[in-house]
Structure formats: C-alpha cells, structure tokens
Amino acid sequence: MPGGSRPCAGSTSAGPTDREPGLRERPVRRVPERSGWALSIMESPADTPDVLVGAADVAALMAGTHADPFGILGMHERGAALWVHALLPGALSVEVIERSSGAALGLLARLGRSEVFGAAIAGRRERFDYLLRVRWPEAEGAEPRRPELIEDAYRFGLVLGEIDVWLLAEGTHRRPYECLGAHPMQKEGVAGVSFAVWAPNARAVAVVGSFNEWDTRRHPMRLRRECGVWELFIPGAGPGDLYKFAIVGQHGERLLKADPLAFRAELRPHTASIVSGLPAVSSLGAARRAANRLDQPLSIYEVHLGSWRKSEGWRWLTYRELAGTLVPYARDMGFTHLEFLPVSEYPFDGSWGYQPVGLFAPTARFGSPEDFRHLVDAAHEAGLGVILDWVPAHFPSDDYGLARFDGSHLYEYADPREGFHQDWNTLIYNFGRIEVRNFLVSNALYWLERFGVDGLRVDAVASMLYRDYSRSAGQWVPNRYGGRENLEAIELIRRVNHVIGVERPGAIMFAEESTAFPGVSRPPSDDLQSGGLGFHFKWNLGWMHDTLSYMALDPVHRKHHQGQLTFGLLYAFTENFVLPLSHDEVVHGKGSLWARMPGDEWQKLANLRAYYGFMFGHPGKKLLFMGSEFAQKREWNHDRELDWELLADPARAGMQRLVRDLNLTYRAHPPLYALDFDAAGFDWISHDDASQSVIAFERRAPPLAAIVVLCNFTPVPRHGYRLGVPHGGRWQELINTDLAIYGGSGMASGVGYSEAIGAHHRPQSVVLTVPPLACLVLGLAS
C-alpha cells in the first residue's frame, strides 16, 4: 500500500540482546506478527540499525511477483521515524543522500542475502527529496567504478490522474494513449518515463528494458485497482530505450509482452517496444476537409510500401524516400488519394500488415514515427490525401503480443467459437468488453489526430458483422437474440465512426464489406443502437466481381452476359460506393488484371483500357492497386518491386498515360463525380444492345452539361453508330481508349455536331464510329 504502515526496517533503539564471541551485542526488534520475519543486521559499533521486513515480501520482491512494491520500497513514515528501502540487484552498497544539501544520511543495510536494502533515517521525521548513492561491482579488467547517484523510482507519486482512472474504468477514455504506454516526461523536475499498462488479472507486473538490464526484479509496478492499470515512473529512462512488460499471470505463468500502446517498436525479428514521445496533434486543414467531401473526385492509388519500389532492387525505401518518389508519382498520375496497406507494426512480412501486433506504432521497416509523419505531410503538400488500411477485426497469436496478455483472455474472446478466426489462424477481439472497444476506438482516432491521415479503410468488416462468418453449423455462438449478427462488433463500428465524426470532422471512413448488410454508409441513430454503421464509403465488391467476370469472357460470349455490366446500377445508389480494383484482385493465383483479360497481347491491353474507361465513367469513387496503372503482367509479390522495366514497352507506357488522362478528365468534369451517390447523376442511354456488346450512359451534375460514356466490348468497330445524346451542339472526345498514344489502333470516333434526329429516347443524336474494345468519354465542346 503506497505510503502505508508495513514494517520496513529496524530501529537504532536498544532492545533485547544476543551475544556472539568477539562481536558487539546486537539489538533485536520483534516484528509485528503480520510481518512474519525478523531479520537482524550486525553493524559496526558506531551504527547498529535494526532492519525489519516481512520474509514473504522480500521473497516476492526477489522473485518479481510482489503485487504492491510501493508498500515497501521508497520512503515510508513509521512511528516517529522515516524508513527507506530499495531493490537494487547487483549493488554492493546503497546510501541515502539528501538532495538539497548533498549530505549522506545513512547506509542502507542488505536484508539477509537478498538484493533489498533498507534502514531508518536517523534524526528525520519529515519527508525530504533524496538520491541513492550506489556502489556497483567492478567488471574484471575495467577501470574502478565510482559510486553512482541515482533517483529512486519509488519516491514518486501516482502516474495516472483521477479523471484518467475514471474514464479508463468506464471505457469512455477517447485518448487512453495519452496516459497509457510509455511517455517521456518530467516528474518533480526529474526526467524519466511514465509507464502504464492495462493488465487487470495479473498478479504482478514489472517494466524491463535496456535501462535496467532486463531484470524483472528491478522495476515492479503499482496496480491502480479501480481500472486494472499498472503504473510506474522510471527516472533516467528516456526516448530510444527498449522495454517490455514482465507479467506474472493469474496462475503464476511468466509472460514477457510488448506494450500494446507503444508508439514505436523494433524491426522484426526483434520484438521490444521503444520509448518514443507521443506525436503532436496534426490538424486536418480546410483544403483537405473539402477534398474529402462526398461530392468531390476520389481516385485512390493503393500501395504496399514495401514493394512499390526497392532501392537497388532489394532494399525497402524509407518513408522519407517514398515522400520523394511515391508522392510526386501519384500526384503526376492525377490520383487524389494514396491508400497504404497497413502500417501498424506487424511481425510477418507475408501478412502485408493485416496481422498487426503494435497498433500504435508505424512499422519500423521504413523508418521512425517522425519519418512516417513526414510522408503524410509530403502527400498533403502535394495535394494528396492519405488513407490507411486499419485492422480491428483480429490479431495474431504471437506470444509477445496481445494473446492471453495478462494470463487471461484479456483482448480476445475466450470461447474459440467466438475468438479464433479459422481462415487466418488469428484471434478475434472481444468486442463486448468496454476496455477493448475503448482501445480500438482510440487507435482509430490516434492515426487521424497524431499523423494527420485523411481516413481509414476498415479491413474485413464482414468478418466482424457476422458470428457465423466462415464457420460451419455448431462452430459459432448466436447473439443474445439467437441471431448471427455480432451485436457487439456492430456497436463498436458505430462508435468508431461516431467518435471520428465528432472529434475529426472531414476525416473519411471506408468499409471493406462484402455482404448485403444494410446501411453500411448510412448514419446510425443518436444512441448508436440502430440505423446504419456510419461509414462514409463502402467498397463495391459485387461490382468488382461481376465486371471482372464479364471482362474475362471471350468477346464472342459477352452478348450473353451483358447483365454483369449493368446489374450494378440496380443498387449503385443504395450505398456510397467505391469501385475497387485492389490488391486482393492480383494475388492468390488470380493473376494480374492484364492476365485476366482474354485474347492476345494487343487484345488484353485493349480490354483493360476499355475496362478502365468504363470504371472511370461509372458512378462511384475509384481505387486502383499499384502496378495496374501500367498493366503489370505478373501477379503481385510482396517481396519484389513492381516491374517498372515494362514501361520501356510503348504499349504499357501508353496504358500508364491513359490512367493519368482518365484521372485528369475525371477530376476536371463534375458530372463524373459530383452526384456519384444520387440517381439524378446517372441515366442509361443504351443498356440493351447486348448483340453488339455496346453500352452507353450519361453522367450528370446540373446545371452543367452531361457527359456521355460509350463502350464497345467486342473487337469489331461499330461504324455509323447513331447515339442519342442529352444536348444539342458539337460533341468531342474527352477520352478515347483506342488512341495510338495509349497503345490502341488509333481509330477516331469522328464525333461532331448533333442532329435533330431522335435516338435512344432522346431528340438529339450523333453518328460516330465506336472503336474496337474501347471506351469513349464524350462532352460538349465549349
């Protein structure tokens, strides 16, 4: 008990004596019954202290299992005396020094054969600031060591404030990372680090690290029982120090865990956390907030930072190198946002970051947290937003991570039917536990506030929403109503999106959700118990699957499958959709997008160019995985950089130029994006010309003139094709994917002035040539 009355040391007062030949009589003070052990210390005639402490306490301190170290260590008042105890493994002697005067006030006596030292401070009744002068053994062959003056960690008060304790216990602390984890700070004018970790079921917790030679006995922590958090301020520790938490579980098991809230971590295969300051708050400026609105263009370049490019063909680029290469490349390609596969620290390269262990630490693969902040800032300076993939659905079972963190199922569901993910061999967060929900909500806010990112794309949402996700009958636990929905996960998702909406206006949230769960991108009710999930955008995985299946068909068969292109418009405005051609479509044996197209080399490229034109004309925001912009041939491999040498091929350089021009055209014409989520922004011109595999539609944003998109998905040009148009006047090509500069055949459409001849239920029409395997984007000439 801090500042308590546990008997800690002996007294210099006289008492009953025993004698040994040749030695001075030694006073023995009887220990109160609850202490359990009297330890007599023999001293010189000039100073004969009695040091009293419980045997069980000494044994627990030496074993690293003491649950209340502040009840013994440090300075305590007992009766009319002050007592000081210190646990200093390896010390030869320990002396108490008054800070203000520098005077030596007494030598602490070793308690038996332990590493615990203690004594009463003669003549002192009131507490005072002190240092410990420690003499350490000399290393063999080394220079003699001078005694070292050190601060005593156990003379400092509480780390957590009362409000923090209250909010942590309640599970409503929006920023627990401001008090949990490791924080360099000054306490009572002394520089050090405050450590705090949630481990309510542990019997004891200690901080170990480079500052105490990883000795589990050196820095046992204090438990704040109100919230289950263990805390300790360690003077002299500082930024760059390595550390972990040594935890004694509820059944006595010994665990060594990385800090769940560490802001920095070692590069694998090493697993220690690194003391690092909390990044400063980064505001989201007005320009960025405006660029993230639903009515703005959104074209996302999805990137795996470790394989976009490599230095000398093998080394990862650093965050700062990526700021100087990736950022200008994406800007010049016309993208509006970068999306990074997960950057939270993760142990296994082959997981691509989707099995994170250190949720608050940017991976050390590419540099420091400051370096990552530099990359985000560089993107913003270039006019690019930054989106991070975020993984709150599951975590790996590595023994230094969250699994059985304090010896209990603390972060994960205990029942494997709820807590084990069979697809990925990972553990599932216990979404019903308020502290776990608080941990995840705060982590989302942390990346937005502390690194200034524009948004988060939440991975594997479907696996969170359904208790029977990828499980057979009998392998899942129904919710309290007997249903399959995970009500706790739904509440978590709503809370995350609500908190971000309140605390970070202008930030955007994306859901990778593959089912027909209703209202994913609709707001929840005020009490978060009903309504939508609160995302801003949902990935349209149905559109991706249907259209890629259509494009994989030989053109001769496409007339029988026209519905795969058009079906998406039946539900296109039920959610705020993103059209994703993501990393998931170029891995696991699927091949690259180019490889999935039918025909010879020229036809493959022509098909892909037409598909990109269709995508950029279709309602919904856009996402393209790296390498797809120049028609990478092989499937993506996270261990290799993209095949940039392919750009020596004019046809692939042409594909890259097409993607750039599609981006620039898309951004320059509001009808292509302003009403993406409103049926008023779209109208079919022709969706039933299946025999020729031709489709045409309008994109609208009144009062601006409409844009017309016309696609031909056969290798047969359609000469003299009459197309109904929404306006009279001279029409022109904004995009023709068959142009020679893009690697096409160079066939022009010949579009020009409209005629007052009705077609496709419109009073005006144009006659033009529709090039083979091509998409035309047409607009009125100004």
mmCIF file of C-alpha atoms in Angstrom, residues 285-423:
data_model
loop_
_atom_site.group_PDB
_atom_site.id
_atom_site.type_symbol
_atom_site.label_atom_id
_atom_site.label_comp_id
_atom_site.label_asym_id
_atom_site.label_seq_id
_atom_site.Cartn_x
_atom_site.Cartn_y
_atom_site.Cartn_z
ATOM 1 C CA GLY A 285 -6.828 21.724 -42.949
ATOM 2 C CA ALA A 286 -9.809 23.241 -44.707
ATOM 3 C CA ALA A 287 -8.489 22.223 -48.128
ATOM 4 C CA ARG A 288 -8.176 18.603 -47.094
ATOM 5 C CA ARG A 289 -11.606 18.561 -45.467
ATOM 6 C CA ALA A 290 -13.105 19.971 -48.644
ATOM 7 C CA ALA A 291 -11.284 17.429 -50.818
ATOM 8 C CA ASN A 292 -12.740 14.577 -48.757
ATOM 9 C CA ARG A 293 -16.383 15.545 -49.265
ATOM 10 C CA LEU A 294 -18.761 13.078 -50.904
ATOM 11 C CA ASP A 295 -19.310 15.390 -53.875
ATOM 12 C CA GLN A 296 -15.600 15.618 -54.713
ATOM 13 C CA PRO A 297 -13.497 13.400 -57.016
ATOM 14 C CA LEU A 298 -11.868 10.499 -55.233
ATOM 15 C CA SER A 299 -9.314 8.427 -57.155
ATOM 16 C CA ILE A 300 -7.217 6.272 -54.847
ATOM 17 C CA TYR A 301 -3.815 4.757 -55.599
ATOM 18 C CA GLU A 302 -3.487 1.730 -53.300
ATOM 19 C CA VAL A 303 0.107 0.984 -52.311
ATOM 20 C CA HIS A 304 2.096 -1.628 -50.434
ATOM 21 C CA LEU A 305 5.005 0.472 -49.240
ATOM 22 C CA GLY A 306 7.464 -2.414 -49.162
ATOM 23 C CA SER A 307 7.107 -3.441 -52.800
ATOM 24 C CA TRP A 308 6.173 -0.336 -54.798
ATOM 25 C CA ARG A 309 9.845 0.267 -55.475
ATOM 26 C CA LYS A 310 13.021 -1.004 -53.865
ATOM 27 C CA SER A 311 16.411 0.618 -53.649
ATOM 28 C CA GLU A 312 18.987 -1.266 -55.711
ATOM 29 C CA GLY A 313 16.298 -3.837 -56.366
ATOM 30 C CA TRP A 314 16.249 -5.285 -52.841
ATOM 31 C CA ARG A 315 16.084 -2.697 -50.034
ATOM 32 C CA TRP A 316 12.839 -1.163 -48.847
ATOM 33 C CA LEU A 317 12.518 2.537 -49.485
ATOM 34 C CA THR A 318 12.233 4.559 -46.293
ATOM 35 C CA TYR A 319 9.242 6.738 -45.500
ATOM 36 C CA ARG A 320 11.332 9.754 -46.449
ATOM 37 C CA GLU A 321 12.456 8.210 -49.722
ATOM 38 C CA LEU A 322 8.830 7.384 -50.501
ATOM 39 C CA ALA A 323 7.945 11.007 -49.802
ATOM 40 C CA GLY A 324 10.362 11.971 -52.560
ATOM 41 C CA THR A 325 9.322 9.299 -55.073
ATOM 42 C CA LEU A 326 5.867 7.842 -54.467
ATOM 43 C CA VAL A 327 4.231 11.158 -53.645
ATOM 44 C CA PRO A 328 5.260 13.034 -56.822
ATOM 45 C CA TYR A 329 4.484 9.950 -58.914
ATOM 46 C CA ALA A 330 0.922 9.665 -57.580
ATOM 47 C CA ARG A 331 0.441 13.411 -57.927
ATOM 48 C CA ASP A 332 1.635 13.431 -61.538
ATOM 49 C CA MET A 333 -0.594 10.449 -62.295
ATOM 50 C CA GLY A 334 -3.592 12.521 -61.251
ATOM 51 C CA PHE A 335 -4.680 10.480 -58.240
ATOM 52 C CA THR A 336 -6.374 12.334 -55.408
ATOM 53 C CA HIS A 337 -5.500 9.989 -52.533
ATOM 54 C CA LEU A 338 -2.924 7.407 -51.527
ATOM 55 C CA GLU A 339 -4.052 4.344 -49.611
ATOM 56 C CA PHE A 340 -1.406 2.391 -47.733
ATOM 57 C CA LEU A 341 -1.780 -1.251 -46.819
ATOM 58 C CA PRO A 342 -1.497 -1.465 -43.005
ATOM 59 C CA VAL A 343 1.484 0.318 -41.482
ATOM 60 C CA SER A 344 0.861 -0.675 -37.843
ATOM 61 C CA GLU A 345 3.776 -2.821 -36.702
ATOM 62 C CA TYR A 346 3.440 -6.476 -37.695
ATOM 63 C CA PRO A 347 5.737 -9.491 -37.348
ATOM 64 C CA PHE A 348 5.191 -11.411 -40.610
ATOM 65 C CA ASP A 349 6.045 -9.812 -43.953
ATOM 66 C CA GLY A 350 3.731 -12.204 -45.759
ATOM 67 C CA SER A 351 0.684 -10.839 -43.936
ATOM 68 C CA TRP A 352 1.210 -7.493 -45.780
ATOM 69 C CA GLY A 353 0.404 -5.813 -42.458
ATOM 70 C CA TYR A 354 -3.017 -7.389 -41.988
ATOM 71 C CA GLN A 355 -1.904 -9.205 -38.817
ATOM 72 C CA PRO A 356 -0.695 -6.294 -36.684
ATOM 73 C CA VAL A 357 0.755 -6.541 -33.199
ATOM 74 C CA GLY A 358 1.671 -2.906 -32.488
ATOM 75 C CA LEU A 359 -1.444 -0.934 -33.369
ATOM 76 C CA PHE A 360 0.019 2.422 -32.301
ATOM 77 C CA ALA A 361 3.471 2.060 -33.908
ATOM 78 C CA PRO A 362 4.221 2.752 -37.573
ATOM 79 C CA THR A 363 6.244 -0.207 -38.777
ATOM 80 C CA ALA A 364 9.975 0.165 -38.335
ATOM 81 C CA ARG A 365 10.555 -1.404 -41.756
ATOM 82 C CA PHE A 366 10.583 2.028 -43.336
ATOM 83 C CA GLY A 367 11.731 4.335 -40.557
ATOM 84 C CA SER A 368 10.602 6.130 -37.429
ATOM 85 C CA PRO A 369 7.202 7.591 -36.496
ATOM 86 C CA GLU A 370 8.610 11.013 -37.361
ATOM 87 C CA ASP A 371 9.557 9.711 -40.795
ATOM 88 C CA PHE A 372 6.049 8.405 -41.362
ATOM 89 C CA ARG A 373 4.608 11.764 -40.319
ATOM 90 C CA HIS A 374 6.922 13.355 -42.905
ATOM 91 C CA LEU A 375 5.480 11.097 -45.623
ATOM 92 C CA VAL A 376 1.917 12.090 -44.728
ATOM 93 C CA ASP A 377 2.850 15.770 -44.648
ATOM 94 C CA ALA A 378 4.584 15.474 -48.028
ATOM 95 C CA ALA A 379 1.463 13.913 -49.522
ATOM 96 C CA HIS A 380 -0.678 16.752 -48.191
ATOM 97 C CA GLU A 381 1.712 19.353 -49.553
ATOM 98 C CA ALA A 382 1.336 17.692 -52.953
ATOM 99 C CA GLY A 383 -2.454 17.863 -52.723
ATOM 100 C CA LEU A 384 -2.879 14.156 -51.975
ATOM 101 C CA GLY A 385 -4.956 12.660 -49.197
ATOM 102 C CA VAL A 386 -3.719 9.654 -47.211
ATOM 103 C CA ILE A 387 -5.855 6.667 -46.246
ATOM 104 C CA LEU A 388 -4.610 3.838 -44.026
ATOM 105 C CA ASP A 389 -5.851 0.279 -44.005
ATOM 106 C CA TRP A 390 -6.889 -0.431 -40.401
ATOM 107 C CA VAL A 391 -7.387 -3.895 -38.913
ATOM 108 C CA PRO A 392 -9.673 -4.050 -35.844
ATOM 109 C CA ALA A 393 -11.125 -7.464 -36.737
ATOM 110 C CA HIS A 394 -8.385 -9.766 -35.476
ATOM 111 C CA PHE A 395 -4.770 -10.045 -34.318
ATOM 112 C CA PRO A 396 -2.039 -12.710 -34.432
ATOM 113 C CA SER A 397 -1.270 -15.043 -31.556
ATOM 114 C CA ASP A 398 2.458 -14.205 -31.241
ATOM 115 C CA ASP A 399 3.459 -14.773 -27.633
ATOM 116 C CA TYR A 400 4.806 -11.237 -27.142
ATOM 117 C CA GLY A 401 1.557 -9.646 -28.353
ATOM 118 C CA LEU A 402 -1.996 -9.339 -27.116
ATOM 119 C CA ALA A 403 -2.836 -13.045 -26.877
ATOM 120 C CA ARG A 404 -3.546 -14.018 -23.241
ATOM 121 C CA PHE A 405 -1.940 -10.735 -22.357
ATOM 122 C CA ASP A 406 -2.144 -10.969 -18.562
ATOM 123 C CA GLY A 407 -2.580 -14.731 -18.438
ATOM 124 C CA SER A 408 -6.267 -14.420 -19.218
ATOM 125 C CA HIS A 409 -8.244 -13.916 -22.425
ATOM 126 C CA LEU A 410 -7.996 -10.170 -21.979
ATOM 127 C CA TYR A 411 -8.254 -8.818 -25.513
ATOM 128 C CA GLU A 412 -9.800 -11.857 -27.232
ATOM 129 C CA TYR A 413 -12.985 -13.854 -26.745
ATOM 130 C CA ALA A 414 -12.302 -16.866 -24.506
ATOM 131 C CA ASP A 415 -14.514 -19.255 -26.462
ATOM 132 C CA PRO A 416 -12.700 -20.284 -29.679
ATOM 133 C CA ARG A 417 -16.071 -20.359 -31.436
ATOM 134 C CA GLU A 418 -16.014 -16.586 -30.972
ATOM 135 C CA GLY A 419 -12.341 -15.816 -30.501
ATOM 136 C CA PHE A 420 -10.457 -17.834 -33.122
ATOM 137 C CA HIS A 421 -10.524 -16.947 -36.809
ATOM 138 C CA GLN A 422 -10.274 -20.173 -38.782
ATOM 139 C CA ASP A 423 -9.357 -18.543 -42.105
#
